[in-house]
CSV table of N, CA and C in Angstrom, one decimal:
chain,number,residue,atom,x,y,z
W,1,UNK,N,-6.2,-46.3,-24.3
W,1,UNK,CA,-7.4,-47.0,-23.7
W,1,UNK,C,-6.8,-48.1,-22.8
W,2,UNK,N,-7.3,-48.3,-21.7
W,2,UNK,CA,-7.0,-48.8,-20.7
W,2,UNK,C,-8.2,-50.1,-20.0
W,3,UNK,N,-7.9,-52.0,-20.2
W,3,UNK,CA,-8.8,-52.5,-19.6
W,3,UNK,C,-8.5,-53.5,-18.8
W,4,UNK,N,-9.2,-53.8,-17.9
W,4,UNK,CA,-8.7,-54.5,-16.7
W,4,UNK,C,-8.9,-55.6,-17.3
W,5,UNK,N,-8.3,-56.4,-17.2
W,5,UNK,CA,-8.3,-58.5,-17.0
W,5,UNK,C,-8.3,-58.8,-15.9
W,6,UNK,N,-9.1,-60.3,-15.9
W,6,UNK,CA,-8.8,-60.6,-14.7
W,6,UNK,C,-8.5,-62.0,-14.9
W,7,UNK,N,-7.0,-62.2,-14.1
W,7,UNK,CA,-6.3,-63.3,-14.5
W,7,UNK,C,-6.8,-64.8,-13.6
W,8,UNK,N,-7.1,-66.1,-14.1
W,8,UNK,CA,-7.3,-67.0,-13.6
W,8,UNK,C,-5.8,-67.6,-13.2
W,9,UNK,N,-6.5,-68.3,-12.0
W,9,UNK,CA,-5.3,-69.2,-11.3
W,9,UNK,C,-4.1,-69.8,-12.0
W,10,UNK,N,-4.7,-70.2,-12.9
W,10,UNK,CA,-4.1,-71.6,-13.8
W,10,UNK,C,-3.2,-70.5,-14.8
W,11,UNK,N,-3.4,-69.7,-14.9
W,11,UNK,CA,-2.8,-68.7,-15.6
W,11,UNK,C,-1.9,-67.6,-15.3
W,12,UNK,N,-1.8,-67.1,-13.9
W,12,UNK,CA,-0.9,-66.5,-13.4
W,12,UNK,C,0.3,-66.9,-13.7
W,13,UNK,N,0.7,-67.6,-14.3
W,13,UNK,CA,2.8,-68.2,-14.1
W,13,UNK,C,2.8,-67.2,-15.4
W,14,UNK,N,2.0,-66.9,-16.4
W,14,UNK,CA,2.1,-66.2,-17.7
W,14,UNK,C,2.3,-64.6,-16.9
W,15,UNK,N,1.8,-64.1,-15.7
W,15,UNK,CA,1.7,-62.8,-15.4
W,15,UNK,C,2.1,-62.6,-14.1
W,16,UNK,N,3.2,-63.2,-13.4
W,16,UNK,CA,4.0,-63.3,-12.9
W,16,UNK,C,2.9,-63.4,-11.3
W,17,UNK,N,2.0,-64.1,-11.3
W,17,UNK,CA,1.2,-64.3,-10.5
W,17,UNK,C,0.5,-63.3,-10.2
W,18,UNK,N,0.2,-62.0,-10.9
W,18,UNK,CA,-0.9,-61.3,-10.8
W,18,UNK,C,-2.0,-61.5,-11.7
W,19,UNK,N,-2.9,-61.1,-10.3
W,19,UNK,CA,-4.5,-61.5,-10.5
W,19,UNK,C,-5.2,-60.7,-11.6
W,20,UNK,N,-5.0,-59.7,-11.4
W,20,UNK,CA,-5.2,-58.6,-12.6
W,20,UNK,C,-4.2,-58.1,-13.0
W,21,UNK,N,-4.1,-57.8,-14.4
W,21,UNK,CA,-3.7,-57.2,-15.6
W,21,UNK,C,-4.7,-55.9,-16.4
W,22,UNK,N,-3.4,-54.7,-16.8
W,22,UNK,CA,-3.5,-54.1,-17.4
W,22,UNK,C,-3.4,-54.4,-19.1
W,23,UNK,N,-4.5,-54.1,-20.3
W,23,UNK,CA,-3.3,-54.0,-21.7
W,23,UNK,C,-5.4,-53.0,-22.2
W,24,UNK,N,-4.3,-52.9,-24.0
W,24,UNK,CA,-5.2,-52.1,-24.4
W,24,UNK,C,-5.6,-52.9,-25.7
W,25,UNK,N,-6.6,-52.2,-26.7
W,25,UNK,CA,-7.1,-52.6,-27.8
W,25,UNK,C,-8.2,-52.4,-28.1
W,26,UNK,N,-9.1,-52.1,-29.3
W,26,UNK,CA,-10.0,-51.7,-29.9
W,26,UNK,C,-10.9,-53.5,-30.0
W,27,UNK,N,-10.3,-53.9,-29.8
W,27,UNK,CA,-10.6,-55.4,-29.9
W,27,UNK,C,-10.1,-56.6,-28.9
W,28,UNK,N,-11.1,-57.7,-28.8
W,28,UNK,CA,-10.5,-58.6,-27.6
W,28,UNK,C,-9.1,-59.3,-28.3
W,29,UNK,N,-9.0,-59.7,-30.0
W,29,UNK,CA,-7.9,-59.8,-30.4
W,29,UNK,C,-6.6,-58.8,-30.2
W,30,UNK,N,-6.9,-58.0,-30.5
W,30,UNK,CA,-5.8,-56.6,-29.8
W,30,UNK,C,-5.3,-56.8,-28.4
W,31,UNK,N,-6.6,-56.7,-28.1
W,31,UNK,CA,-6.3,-56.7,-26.6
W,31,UNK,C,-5.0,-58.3,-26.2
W,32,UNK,N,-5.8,-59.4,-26.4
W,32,UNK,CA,-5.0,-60.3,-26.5
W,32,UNK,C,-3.0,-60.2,-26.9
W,33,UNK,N,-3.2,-59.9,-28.1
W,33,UNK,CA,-2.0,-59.7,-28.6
W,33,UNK,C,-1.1,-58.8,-27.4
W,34,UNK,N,-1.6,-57.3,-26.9
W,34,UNK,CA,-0.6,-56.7,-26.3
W,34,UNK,C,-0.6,-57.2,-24.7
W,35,UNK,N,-1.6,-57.8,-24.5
W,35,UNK,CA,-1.1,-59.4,-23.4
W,35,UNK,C,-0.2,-59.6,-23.6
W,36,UNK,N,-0.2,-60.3,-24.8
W,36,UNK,CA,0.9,-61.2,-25.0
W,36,UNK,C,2.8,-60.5,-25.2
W,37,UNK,N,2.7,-59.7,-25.5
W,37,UNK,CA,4.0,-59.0,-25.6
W,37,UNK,C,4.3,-58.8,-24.0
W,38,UNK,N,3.3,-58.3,-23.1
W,38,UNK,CA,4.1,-58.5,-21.7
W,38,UNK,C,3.8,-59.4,-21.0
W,39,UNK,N,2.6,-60.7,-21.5
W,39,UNK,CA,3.2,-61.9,-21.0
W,39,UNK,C,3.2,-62.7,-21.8
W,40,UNK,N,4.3,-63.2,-22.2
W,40,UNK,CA,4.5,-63.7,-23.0
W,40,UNK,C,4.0,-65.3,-22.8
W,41,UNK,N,3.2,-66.5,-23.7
W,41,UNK,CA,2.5,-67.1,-23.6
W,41,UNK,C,1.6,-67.6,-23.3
W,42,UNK,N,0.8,-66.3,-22.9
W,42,UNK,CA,-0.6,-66.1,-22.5
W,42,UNK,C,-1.3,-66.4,-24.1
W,43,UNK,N,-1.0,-66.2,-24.8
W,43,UNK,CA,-1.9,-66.1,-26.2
W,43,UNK,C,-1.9,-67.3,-26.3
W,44,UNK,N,-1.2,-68.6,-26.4
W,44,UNK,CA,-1.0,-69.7,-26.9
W,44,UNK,C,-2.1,-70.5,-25.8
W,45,UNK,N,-2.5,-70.0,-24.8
W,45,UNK,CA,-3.3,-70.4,-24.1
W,45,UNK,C,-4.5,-70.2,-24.2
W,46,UNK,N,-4.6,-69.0,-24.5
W,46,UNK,CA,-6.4,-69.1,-25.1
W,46,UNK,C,-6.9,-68.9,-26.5
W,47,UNK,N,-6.0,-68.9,-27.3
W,47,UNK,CA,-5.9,-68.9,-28.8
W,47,UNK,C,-5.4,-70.0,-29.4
W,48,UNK,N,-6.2,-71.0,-30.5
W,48,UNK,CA,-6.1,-72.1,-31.1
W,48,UNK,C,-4.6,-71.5,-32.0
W,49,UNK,N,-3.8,-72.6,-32.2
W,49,UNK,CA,-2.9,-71.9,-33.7
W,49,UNK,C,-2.8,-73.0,-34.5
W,50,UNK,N,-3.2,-73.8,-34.6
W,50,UNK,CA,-3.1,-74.9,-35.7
W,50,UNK,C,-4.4,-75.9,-35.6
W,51,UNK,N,-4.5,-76.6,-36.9
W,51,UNK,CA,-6.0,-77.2,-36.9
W,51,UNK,C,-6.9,-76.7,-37.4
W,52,UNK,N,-8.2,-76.9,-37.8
W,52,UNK,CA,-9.2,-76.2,-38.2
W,52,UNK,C,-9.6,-74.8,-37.1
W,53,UNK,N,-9.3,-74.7,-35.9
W,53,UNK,CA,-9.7,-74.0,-34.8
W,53,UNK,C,-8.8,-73.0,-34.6
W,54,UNK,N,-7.2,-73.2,-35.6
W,54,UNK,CA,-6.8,-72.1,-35.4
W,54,UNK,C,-7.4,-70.7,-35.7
W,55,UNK,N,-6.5,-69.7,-34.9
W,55,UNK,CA,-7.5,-68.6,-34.9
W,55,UNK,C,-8.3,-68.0,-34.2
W,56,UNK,N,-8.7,-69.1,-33.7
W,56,UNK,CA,-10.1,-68.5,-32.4
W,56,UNK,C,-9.7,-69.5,-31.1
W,57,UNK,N,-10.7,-68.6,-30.3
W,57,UNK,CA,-10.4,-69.1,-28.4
W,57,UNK,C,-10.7,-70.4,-28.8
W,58,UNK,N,-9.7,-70.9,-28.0
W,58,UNK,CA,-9.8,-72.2,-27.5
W,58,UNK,C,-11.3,-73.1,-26.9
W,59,UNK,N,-11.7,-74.1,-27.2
W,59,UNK,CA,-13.0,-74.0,-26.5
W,59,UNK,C,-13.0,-74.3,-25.2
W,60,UNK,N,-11.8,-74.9,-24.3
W,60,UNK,CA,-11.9,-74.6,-23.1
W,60,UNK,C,-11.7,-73.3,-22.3
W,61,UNK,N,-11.7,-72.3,-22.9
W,61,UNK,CA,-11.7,-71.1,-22.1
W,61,UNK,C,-12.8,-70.2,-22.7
W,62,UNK,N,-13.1,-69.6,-21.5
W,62,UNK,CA,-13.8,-68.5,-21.7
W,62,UNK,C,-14.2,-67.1,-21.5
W,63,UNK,N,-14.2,-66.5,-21.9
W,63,UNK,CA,-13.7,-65.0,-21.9
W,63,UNK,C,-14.9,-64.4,-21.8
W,64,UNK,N,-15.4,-63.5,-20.9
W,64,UNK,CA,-16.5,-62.0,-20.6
W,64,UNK,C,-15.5,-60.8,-20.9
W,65,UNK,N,-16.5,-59.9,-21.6
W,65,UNK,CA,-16.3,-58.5,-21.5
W,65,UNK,C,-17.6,-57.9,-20.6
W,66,UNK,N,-17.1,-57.3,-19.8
W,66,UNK,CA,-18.1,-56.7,-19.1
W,66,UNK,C,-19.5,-57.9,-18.6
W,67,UNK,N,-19.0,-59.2,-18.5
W,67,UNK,CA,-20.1,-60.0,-18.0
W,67,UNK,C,-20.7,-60.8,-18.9
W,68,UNK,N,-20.5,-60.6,-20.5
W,68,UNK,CA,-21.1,-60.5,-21.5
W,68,UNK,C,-19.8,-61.7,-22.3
W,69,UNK,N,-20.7,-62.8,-22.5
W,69,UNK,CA,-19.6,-64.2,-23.3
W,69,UNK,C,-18.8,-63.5,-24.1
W,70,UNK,N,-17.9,-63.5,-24.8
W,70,UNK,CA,-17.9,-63.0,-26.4
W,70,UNK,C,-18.0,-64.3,-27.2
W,71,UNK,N,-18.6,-65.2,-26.9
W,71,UNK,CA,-19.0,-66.2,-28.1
W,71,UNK,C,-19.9,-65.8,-28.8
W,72,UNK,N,-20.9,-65.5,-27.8
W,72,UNK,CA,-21.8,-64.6,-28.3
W,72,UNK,C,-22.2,-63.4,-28.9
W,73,UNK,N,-21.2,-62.7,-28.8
W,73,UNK,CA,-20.5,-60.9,-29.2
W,73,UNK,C,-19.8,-60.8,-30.2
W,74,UNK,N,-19.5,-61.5,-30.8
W,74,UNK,CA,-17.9,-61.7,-31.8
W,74,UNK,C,-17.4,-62.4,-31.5
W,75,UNK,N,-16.6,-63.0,-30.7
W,75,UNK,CA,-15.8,-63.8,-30.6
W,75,UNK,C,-14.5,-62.6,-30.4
W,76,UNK,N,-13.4,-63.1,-30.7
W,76,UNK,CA,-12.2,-62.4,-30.7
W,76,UNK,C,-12.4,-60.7,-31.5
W,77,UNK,N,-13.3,-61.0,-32.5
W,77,UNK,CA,-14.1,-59.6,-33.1
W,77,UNK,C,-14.4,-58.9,-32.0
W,78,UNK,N,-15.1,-58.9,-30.7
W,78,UNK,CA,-15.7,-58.0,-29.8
W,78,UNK,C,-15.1,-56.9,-29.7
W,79,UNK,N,-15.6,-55.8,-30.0
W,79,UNK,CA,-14.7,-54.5,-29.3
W,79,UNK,C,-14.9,-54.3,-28.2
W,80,UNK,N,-13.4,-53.5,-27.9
W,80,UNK,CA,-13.4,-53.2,-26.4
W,80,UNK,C,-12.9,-52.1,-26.3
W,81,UNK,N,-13.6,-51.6,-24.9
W,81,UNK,CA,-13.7,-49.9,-24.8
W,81,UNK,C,-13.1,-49.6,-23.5
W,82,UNK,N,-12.5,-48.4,-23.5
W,82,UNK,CA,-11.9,-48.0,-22.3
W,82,UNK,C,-12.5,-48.2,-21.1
W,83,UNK,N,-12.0,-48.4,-20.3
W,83,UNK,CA,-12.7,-48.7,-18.9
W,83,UNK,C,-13.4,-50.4,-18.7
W,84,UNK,N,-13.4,-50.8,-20.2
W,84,UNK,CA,-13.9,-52.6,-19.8
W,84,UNK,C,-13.1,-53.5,-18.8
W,85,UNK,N,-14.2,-54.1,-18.4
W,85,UNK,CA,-13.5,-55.3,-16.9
W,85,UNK,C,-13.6,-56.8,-18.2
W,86,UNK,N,-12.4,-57.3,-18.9
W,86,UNK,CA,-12.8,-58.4,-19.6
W,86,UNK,C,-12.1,-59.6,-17.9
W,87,UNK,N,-12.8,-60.5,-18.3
W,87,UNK,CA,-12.4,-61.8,-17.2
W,87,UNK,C,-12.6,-62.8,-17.9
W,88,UNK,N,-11.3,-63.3,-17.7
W,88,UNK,CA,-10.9,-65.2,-18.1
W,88,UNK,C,-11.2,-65.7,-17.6
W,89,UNK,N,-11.6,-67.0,-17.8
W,89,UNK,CA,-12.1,-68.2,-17.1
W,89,UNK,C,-11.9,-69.5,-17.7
W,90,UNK,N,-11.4,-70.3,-17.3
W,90,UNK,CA,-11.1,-72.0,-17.3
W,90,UNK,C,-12.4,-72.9,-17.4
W,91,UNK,N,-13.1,-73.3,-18.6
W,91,UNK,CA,-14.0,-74.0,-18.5
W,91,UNK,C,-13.9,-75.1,-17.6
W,92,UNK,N,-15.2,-75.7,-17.0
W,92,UNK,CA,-14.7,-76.4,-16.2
W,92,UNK,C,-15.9,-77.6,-15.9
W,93,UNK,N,-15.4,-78.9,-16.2
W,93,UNK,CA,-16.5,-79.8,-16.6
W,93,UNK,C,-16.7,-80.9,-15.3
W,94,UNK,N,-17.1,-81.8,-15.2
W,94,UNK,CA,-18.0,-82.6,-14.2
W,94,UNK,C,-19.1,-82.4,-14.1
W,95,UNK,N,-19.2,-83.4,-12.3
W,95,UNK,CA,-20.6,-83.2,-11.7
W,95,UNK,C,-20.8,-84.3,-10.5
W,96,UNK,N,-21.7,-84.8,-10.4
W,96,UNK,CA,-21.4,-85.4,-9.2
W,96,UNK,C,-22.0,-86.7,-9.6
W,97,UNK,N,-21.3,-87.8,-8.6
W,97,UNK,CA,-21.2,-89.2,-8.6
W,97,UNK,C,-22.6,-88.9,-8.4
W,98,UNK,N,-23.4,-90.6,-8.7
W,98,UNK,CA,-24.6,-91.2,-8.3
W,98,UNK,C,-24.5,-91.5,-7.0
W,99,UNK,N,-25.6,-90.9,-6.1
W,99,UNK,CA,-25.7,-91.6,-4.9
W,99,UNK,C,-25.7,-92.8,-4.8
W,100,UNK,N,-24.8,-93.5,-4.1
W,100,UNK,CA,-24.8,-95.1,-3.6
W,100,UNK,C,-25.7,-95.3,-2.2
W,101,UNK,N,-25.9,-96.7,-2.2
W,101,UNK,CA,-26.8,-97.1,-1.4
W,101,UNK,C,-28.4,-96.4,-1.1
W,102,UNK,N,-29.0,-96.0,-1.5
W,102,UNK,CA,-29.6,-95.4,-1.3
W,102,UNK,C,-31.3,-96.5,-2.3
C-alpha cells in the first residue's frame, strides 16, 4: 500500500527537502512510523512523547487524510488506504494589528 504525503516547508530538512514523500500503513500511526525510519525525526515532530500528550499529534500540527482533519477521524487511529493523499500542515496563529488612526 502506497500514500503520498505532503511535506511542509518547515519540515523538509527531515526529507531531504522533498516536498512529497512516499511510506505505507493501515494507519496514520503506521504510516507515521515508516516515515520515520526513512526520515528520521520526522515523528518527534508531529508526535508528543512525554507529558500527559504523549502519544498523540502535537497540537500544533495538523494532519488531513484525503482533506479530512484526523482529529476528527481518529486521530493517529485513522486508517489509511492505498492511494490516500495525507498532508501536513504547521498550525498557524495570528491576525492582524488594529487599524491606527483611523
Amino acid at each position: 500500500m502506497t500514500v503520498t504525503v505532503s511535506i511542509p516547508t518547515i519540515l523538509r530538512t527531515h526529507t531531504g527537502g522533498e516536498k512529497r514523500v512516499e511510506g505505507s500503513g493501515s494507519t496514520l500511526s503506521e504510516l507515521i512510523d515508516n516515515l520515520e525510519t526513512a526520515n528520521p525525526g520526522l515523528k518527534e515532530r508531529l508526535v508528543a512523547t512525554d507529558g500527559a500528550a504523549a502519544g498523540k499529534l502535537h497540537r500544533f500540527v495538523n494532519i488531513y487524510v484525503n482533506d479530512e482533519d484526523v482529529r476528527f477521524s481518529g486521530g493517529l487511529a485513522t486508517t489509511i488506504d492505498d492511494g490516500d493523499e495525507v498532508t501536513i500542515l504547521p498550525a498557524v496563529a495570528g491576525g492582524a494589528l488594529p487599524a491606527l488612526g483611523r
